[in-house]
Coordinates of C-alpha atoms and ligand atoms in Angstrom, one line a residue:
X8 CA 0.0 0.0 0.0
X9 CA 1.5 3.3 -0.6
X10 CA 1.6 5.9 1.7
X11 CA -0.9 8.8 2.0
X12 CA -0.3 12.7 3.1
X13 CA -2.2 13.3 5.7
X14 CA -6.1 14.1 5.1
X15 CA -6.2 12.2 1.8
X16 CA -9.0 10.5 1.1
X17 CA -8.4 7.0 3.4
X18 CA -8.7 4.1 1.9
X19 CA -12.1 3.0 3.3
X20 CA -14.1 5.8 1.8
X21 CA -12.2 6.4 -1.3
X22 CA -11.8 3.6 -3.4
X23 CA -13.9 4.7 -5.9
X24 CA -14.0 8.5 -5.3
X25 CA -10.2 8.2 -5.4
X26 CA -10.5 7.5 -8.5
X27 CA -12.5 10.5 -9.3
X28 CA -10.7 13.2 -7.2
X29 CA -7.4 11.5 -7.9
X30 CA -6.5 11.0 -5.0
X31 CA -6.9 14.7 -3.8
X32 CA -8.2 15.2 -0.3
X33 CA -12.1 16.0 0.0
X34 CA -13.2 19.4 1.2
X35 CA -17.6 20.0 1.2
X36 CA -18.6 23.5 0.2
X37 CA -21.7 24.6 0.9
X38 CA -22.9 28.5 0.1
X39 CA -25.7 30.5 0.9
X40 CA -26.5 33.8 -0.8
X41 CA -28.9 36.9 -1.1
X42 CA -30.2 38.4 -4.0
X43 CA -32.0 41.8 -4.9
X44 CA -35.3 41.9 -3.8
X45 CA -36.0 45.1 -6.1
X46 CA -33.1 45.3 -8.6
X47 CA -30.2 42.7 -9.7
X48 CA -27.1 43.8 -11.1
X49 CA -26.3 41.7 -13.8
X50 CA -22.7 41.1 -13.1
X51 CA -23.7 39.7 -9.6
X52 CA -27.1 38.4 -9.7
X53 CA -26.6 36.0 -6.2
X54 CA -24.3 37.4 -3.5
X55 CA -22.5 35.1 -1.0
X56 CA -23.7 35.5 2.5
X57 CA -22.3 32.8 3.8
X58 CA -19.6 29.8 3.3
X59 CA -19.6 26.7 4.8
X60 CA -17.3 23.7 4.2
X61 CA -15.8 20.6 5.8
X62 CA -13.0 18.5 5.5
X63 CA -13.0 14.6 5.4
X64 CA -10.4 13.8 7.7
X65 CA -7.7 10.7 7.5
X66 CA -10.6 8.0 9.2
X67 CA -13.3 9.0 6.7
X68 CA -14.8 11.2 9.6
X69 CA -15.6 15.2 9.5
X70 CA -12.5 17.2 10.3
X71 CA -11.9 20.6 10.3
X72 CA -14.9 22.8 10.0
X73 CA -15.4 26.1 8.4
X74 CA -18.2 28.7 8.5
X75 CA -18.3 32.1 8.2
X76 CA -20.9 35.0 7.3
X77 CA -19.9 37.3 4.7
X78 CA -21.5 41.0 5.5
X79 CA -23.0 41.8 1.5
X80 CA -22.0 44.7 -0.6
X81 CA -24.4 44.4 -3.1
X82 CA -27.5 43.1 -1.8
X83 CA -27.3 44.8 2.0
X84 CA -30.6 43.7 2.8
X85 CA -31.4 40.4 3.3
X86 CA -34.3 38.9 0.7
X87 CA -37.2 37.6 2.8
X88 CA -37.2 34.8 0.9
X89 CA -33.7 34.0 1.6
X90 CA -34.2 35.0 5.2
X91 CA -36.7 32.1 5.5
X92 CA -34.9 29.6 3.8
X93 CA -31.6 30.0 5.5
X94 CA -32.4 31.5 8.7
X95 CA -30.1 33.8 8.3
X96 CA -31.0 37.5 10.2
X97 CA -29.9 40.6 8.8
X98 CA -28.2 41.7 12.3
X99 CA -25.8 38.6 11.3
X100 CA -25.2 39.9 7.9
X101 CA -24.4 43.1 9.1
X102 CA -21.5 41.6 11.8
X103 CA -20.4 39.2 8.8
X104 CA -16.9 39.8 7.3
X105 CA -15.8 40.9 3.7
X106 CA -15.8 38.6 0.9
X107 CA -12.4 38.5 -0.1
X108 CA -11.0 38.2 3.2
X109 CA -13.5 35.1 4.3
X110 CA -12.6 33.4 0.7
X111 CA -8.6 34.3 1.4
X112 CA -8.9 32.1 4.6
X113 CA -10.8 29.7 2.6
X114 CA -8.1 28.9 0.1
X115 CA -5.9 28.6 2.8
X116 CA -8.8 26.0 4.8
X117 CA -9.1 23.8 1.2
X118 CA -5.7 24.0 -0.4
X119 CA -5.1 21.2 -3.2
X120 CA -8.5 19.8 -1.9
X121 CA -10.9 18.7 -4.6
X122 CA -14.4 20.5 -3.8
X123 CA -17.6 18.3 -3.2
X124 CA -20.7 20.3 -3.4
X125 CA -24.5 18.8 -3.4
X126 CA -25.8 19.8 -6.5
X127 CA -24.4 22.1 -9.3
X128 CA -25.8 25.7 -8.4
X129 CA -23.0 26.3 -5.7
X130 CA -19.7 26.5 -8.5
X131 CA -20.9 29.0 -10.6
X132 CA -22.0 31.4 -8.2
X133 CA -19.0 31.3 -6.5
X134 CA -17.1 32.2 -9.8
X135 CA -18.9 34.8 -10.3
X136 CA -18.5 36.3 -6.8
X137 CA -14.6 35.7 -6.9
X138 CA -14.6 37.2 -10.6
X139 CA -16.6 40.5 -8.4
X140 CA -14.0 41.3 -6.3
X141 CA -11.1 40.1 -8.4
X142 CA -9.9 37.3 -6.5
X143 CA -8.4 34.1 -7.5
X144 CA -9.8 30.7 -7.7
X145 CA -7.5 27.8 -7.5
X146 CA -10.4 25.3 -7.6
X147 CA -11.5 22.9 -10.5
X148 CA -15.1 22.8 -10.6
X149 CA -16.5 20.7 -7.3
X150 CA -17.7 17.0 -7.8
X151 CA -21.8 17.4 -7.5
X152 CA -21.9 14.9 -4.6
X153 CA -26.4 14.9 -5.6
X154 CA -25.2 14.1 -8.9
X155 CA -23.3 11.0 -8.3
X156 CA -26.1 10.2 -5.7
X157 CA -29.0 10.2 -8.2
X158 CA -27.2 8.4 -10.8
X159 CA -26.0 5.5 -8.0
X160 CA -29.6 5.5 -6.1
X161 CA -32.4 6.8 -8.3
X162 CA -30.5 5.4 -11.9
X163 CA -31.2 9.2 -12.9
X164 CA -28.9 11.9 -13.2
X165 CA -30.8 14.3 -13.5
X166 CA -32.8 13.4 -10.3
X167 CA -32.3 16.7 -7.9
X168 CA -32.9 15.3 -4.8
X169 CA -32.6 17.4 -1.7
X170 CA -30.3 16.8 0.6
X171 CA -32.5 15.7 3.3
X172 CA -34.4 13.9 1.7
X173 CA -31.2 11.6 0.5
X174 CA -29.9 11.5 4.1
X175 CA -34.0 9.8 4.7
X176 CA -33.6 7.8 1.5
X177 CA -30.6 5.7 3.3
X178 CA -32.0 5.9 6.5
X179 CA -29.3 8.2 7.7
X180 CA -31.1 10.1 10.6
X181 CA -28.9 12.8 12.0
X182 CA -28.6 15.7 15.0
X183 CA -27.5 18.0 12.2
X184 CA -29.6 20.7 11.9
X185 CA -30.9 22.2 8.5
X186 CA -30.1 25.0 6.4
X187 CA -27.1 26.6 7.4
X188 CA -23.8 26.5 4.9
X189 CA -21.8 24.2 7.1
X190 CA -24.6 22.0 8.3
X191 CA -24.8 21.0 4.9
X192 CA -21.9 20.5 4.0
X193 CA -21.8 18.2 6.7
X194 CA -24.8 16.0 5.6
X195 CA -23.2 15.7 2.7
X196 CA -20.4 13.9 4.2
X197 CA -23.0 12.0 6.0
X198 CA -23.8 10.6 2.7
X199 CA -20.2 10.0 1.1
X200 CA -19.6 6.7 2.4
X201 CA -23.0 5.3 0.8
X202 CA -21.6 7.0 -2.5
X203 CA -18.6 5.5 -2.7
X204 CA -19.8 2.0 -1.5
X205 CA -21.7 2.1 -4.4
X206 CA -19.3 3.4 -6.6
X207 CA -16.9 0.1 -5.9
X208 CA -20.0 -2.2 -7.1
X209 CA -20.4 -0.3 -10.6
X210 CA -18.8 -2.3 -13.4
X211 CA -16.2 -0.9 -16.1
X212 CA -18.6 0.4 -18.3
X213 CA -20.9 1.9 -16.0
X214 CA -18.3 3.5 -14.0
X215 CA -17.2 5.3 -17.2
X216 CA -20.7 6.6 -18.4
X217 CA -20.4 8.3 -15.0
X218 CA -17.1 9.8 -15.8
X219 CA -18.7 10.9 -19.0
X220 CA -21.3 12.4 -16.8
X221 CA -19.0 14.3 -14.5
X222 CA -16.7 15.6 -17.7
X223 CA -19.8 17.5 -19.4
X224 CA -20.8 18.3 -15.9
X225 CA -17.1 20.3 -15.3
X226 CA -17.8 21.6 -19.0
X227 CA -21.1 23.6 -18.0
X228 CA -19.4 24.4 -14.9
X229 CA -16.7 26.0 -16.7
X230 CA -18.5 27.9 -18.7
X231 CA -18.8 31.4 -19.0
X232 CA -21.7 32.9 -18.5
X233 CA -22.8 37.0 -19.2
X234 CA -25.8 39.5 -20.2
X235 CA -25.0 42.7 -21.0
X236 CA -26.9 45.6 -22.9
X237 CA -25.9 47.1 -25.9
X238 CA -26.8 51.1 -27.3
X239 CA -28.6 49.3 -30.4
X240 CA -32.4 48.9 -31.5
X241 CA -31.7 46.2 -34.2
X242 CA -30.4 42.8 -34.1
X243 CA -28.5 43.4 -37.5
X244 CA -26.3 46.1 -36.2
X245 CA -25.8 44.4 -32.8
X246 CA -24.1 41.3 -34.3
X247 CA -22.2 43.2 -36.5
X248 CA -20.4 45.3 -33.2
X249 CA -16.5 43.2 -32.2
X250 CA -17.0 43.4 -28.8
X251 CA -20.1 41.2 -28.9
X252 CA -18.7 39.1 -31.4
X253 CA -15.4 37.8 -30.2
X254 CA -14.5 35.2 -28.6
X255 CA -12.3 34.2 -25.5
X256 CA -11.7 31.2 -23.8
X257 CA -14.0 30.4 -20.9
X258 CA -11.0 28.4 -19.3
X259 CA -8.1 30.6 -19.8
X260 CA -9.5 34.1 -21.0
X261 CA -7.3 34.0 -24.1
X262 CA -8.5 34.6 -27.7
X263 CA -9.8 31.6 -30.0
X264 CA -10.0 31.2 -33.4
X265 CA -12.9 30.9 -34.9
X266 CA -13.8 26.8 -36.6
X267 CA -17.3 28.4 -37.5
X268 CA -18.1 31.6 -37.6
X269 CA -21.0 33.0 -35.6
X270 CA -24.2 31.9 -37.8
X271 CA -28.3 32.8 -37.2
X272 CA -29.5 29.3 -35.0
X273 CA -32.9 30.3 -35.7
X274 CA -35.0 32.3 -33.1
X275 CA -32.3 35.0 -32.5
X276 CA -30.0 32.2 -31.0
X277 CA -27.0 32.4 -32.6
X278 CA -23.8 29.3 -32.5
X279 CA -20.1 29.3 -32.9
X280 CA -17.0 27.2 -32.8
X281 CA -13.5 28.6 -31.7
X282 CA -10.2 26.8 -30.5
X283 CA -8.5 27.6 -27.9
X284 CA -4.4 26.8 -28.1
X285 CA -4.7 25.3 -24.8
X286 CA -8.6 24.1 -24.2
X287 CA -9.5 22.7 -27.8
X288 CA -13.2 23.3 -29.2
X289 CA -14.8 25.5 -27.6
X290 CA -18.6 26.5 -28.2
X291 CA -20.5 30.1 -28.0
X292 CA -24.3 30.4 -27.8
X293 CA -25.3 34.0 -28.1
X294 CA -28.9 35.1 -27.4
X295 CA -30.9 38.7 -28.5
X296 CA -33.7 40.2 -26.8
X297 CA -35.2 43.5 -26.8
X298 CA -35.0 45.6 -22.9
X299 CA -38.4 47.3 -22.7
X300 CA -36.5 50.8 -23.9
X301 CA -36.0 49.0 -27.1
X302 CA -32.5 48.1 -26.9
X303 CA -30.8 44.7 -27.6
X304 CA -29.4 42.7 -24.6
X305 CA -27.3 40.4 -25.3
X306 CA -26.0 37.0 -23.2
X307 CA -23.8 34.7 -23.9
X308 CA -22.4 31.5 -23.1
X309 CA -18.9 30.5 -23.5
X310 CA -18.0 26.8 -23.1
X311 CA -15.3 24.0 -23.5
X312 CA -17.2 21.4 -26.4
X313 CA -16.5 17.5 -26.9
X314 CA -16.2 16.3 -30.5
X315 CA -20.1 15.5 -30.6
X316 CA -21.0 18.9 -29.8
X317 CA -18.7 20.3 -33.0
X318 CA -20.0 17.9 -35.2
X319 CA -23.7 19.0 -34.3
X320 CA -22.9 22.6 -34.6
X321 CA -21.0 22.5 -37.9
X322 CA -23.9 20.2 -39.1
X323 CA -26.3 23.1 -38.5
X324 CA -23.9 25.6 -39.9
X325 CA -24.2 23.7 -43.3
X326 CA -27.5 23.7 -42.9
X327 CA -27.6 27.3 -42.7
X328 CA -25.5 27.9 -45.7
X329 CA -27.8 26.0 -47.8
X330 CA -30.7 28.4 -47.4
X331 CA -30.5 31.3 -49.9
X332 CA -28.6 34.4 -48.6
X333 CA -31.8 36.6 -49.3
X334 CA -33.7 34.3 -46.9
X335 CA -31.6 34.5 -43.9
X336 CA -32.8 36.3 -41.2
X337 CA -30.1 38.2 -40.2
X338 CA -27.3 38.0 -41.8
X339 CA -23.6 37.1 -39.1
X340 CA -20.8 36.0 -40.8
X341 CA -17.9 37.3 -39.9
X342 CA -14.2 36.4 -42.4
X343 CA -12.4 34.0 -40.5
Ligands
LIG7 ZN1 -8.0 28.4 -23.0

């Protein structure tokens, strides 16, 4: 048996998981955040109030906790909808801390940990919130722990349990209570063991559809995701404008070339194909609609694409050059 750095994932949970965080000790996030009850700014639409995590310590056990309330900058109000679902009072957002110095201690708490959330909402909020102030992230997208559980216990994927509801599923009855960042993360734990016990029973072939799984799953996470308005009332002249038509890698921020040109999807969606020098294919999805002023808003999607996603893309972009250029609907194609 090899040996193990402290806190790696021990042997009697990790198996299988191992395998999946290669070898890479475990850290739980959980997050909770506000929103704007009245008015969202686009660049921040959820604002972190509060981070919770947990590390899985050398016997499989909970280790080292963490939880802490960030004090909003945004969003200084709590949402009462938010309040009743986390519990969280505004007296405690206004004692919480700044952002960047709770997720500074953080990176120090999960160092070269791999990050196990339940579900997939969690990741890119956080981006966003770290892009807001600036910071770095160090962390590949987390391993949706409700993922894994749906496609082990419910033979669904897609199946979005809650998390208390998978805790009663195996008969897991805990003291934990419910709803705060770091309580969660600890029921996840709770339910790690069960996940990686059935991990060890799935066959070859099973256990690589799941790894498929996961891969697009750290695709969407990685993708880049904004809205922003633009000074023009037609769709023509928007697409026409640089700064809404390039294209930069999700992953790296650098500039791709373009395989296919930006080309009219059909119901003002709009498709490309760039490669990154680092990330490969890559895949924009562009999107126009009208602000009530009359202006076109734009948003745009920017992610890393497997060889099935390029082949259905440039399959559509034949398609599109086969109808006549005077029946086109709007008319993007930019030289490449
Ligand atoms: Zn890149």
């Amino acid at each position: 048996m090899r040996e193990r750095p402290e806190g790696f994932i021990p042997a009697e949970i990790g198996i299988m998981l191992e395998r999946l965080t290669e070898g890479a000790p475990v850290v739980i996030l959980d997050l909770e955040w506000n929103q704007g009850s009245f008015y969202t700014n686009p660049r921040i639409p959820h604002e972190i109030i509060e981070i919770g995590a947990c590390r899985i310590d050398a016997e499989g056990q909970i280790g080292e906790k963490f939880s802490r309330t960030v004090k909003p900058q945004i969003y200084r109000q709590i949402d009462r909808h938010i309040q009743k679902v986390t519990g969280i009072t505004q007296e405690e957002l206004d004692r919480g801390e700044h952002f960047s110095e709770v997720w500074k201690d953080f990176i120090r708490f999960a160092e070269n940990a791999r990050l196990v959330t339940w579900g997939r909402d969690d990741f890119p909020v956080l981006r966003r919130n770290v892009e807001f102030v600036q910071a770095r992230m160090p962390f590949e997208p987390p391993i949706d722990a409700q993922l894994l559980f749906g496609s082990l216990f419910l033979n669904s994927s897609t199946h979005q349990m809650n998390l208390h509801s998978a805790l009663e599923e195996m008969k897991i009855t805990s003291e934990i209570p419910a709803h705060r960042a770091v309580y969660d993360a600890e029921a996840t734990a709770l339910l790690l063991p069960r996940i990686d016990e059935k991990l060890r029973q799935l066959n070859e072939a099973d256990l690589g559809s799941l790894k498929a799984i996961l891969d697009r799953e750290k695709r969407i996470a990685l993708a880049k995701v904004m809205t922003f308005p633009t000074s023009y009332t037609s769709f023509a002249e928007a697409i026409m404008d640089r700064r809404v038509t390039h294209f930069r890698c999700p992953v790296c921020g650098s500039r791709a070339n373009f395989a296919v040109p930006w080309f009219d999807a059909g119901k003002e969606k709009f498709e490309a194909v760039a490669r990154c020098h680092s990330h490969g294919y890559l895949q924009g999805n562009m999107h126009l609609k009208k602000s009530a002023k009359g202006k076109v808003v734009i948003s745009q999607r920017f992610s890393q694409a497997n060889e099935e996603q390029v082949k259905t893309i440039k399959n559509k972009y034949r398609a599109f050059k086969m109808i006549p250029e005077n029946k086109r609907h709007h008319r993007l194609e930019m030289r490449i």
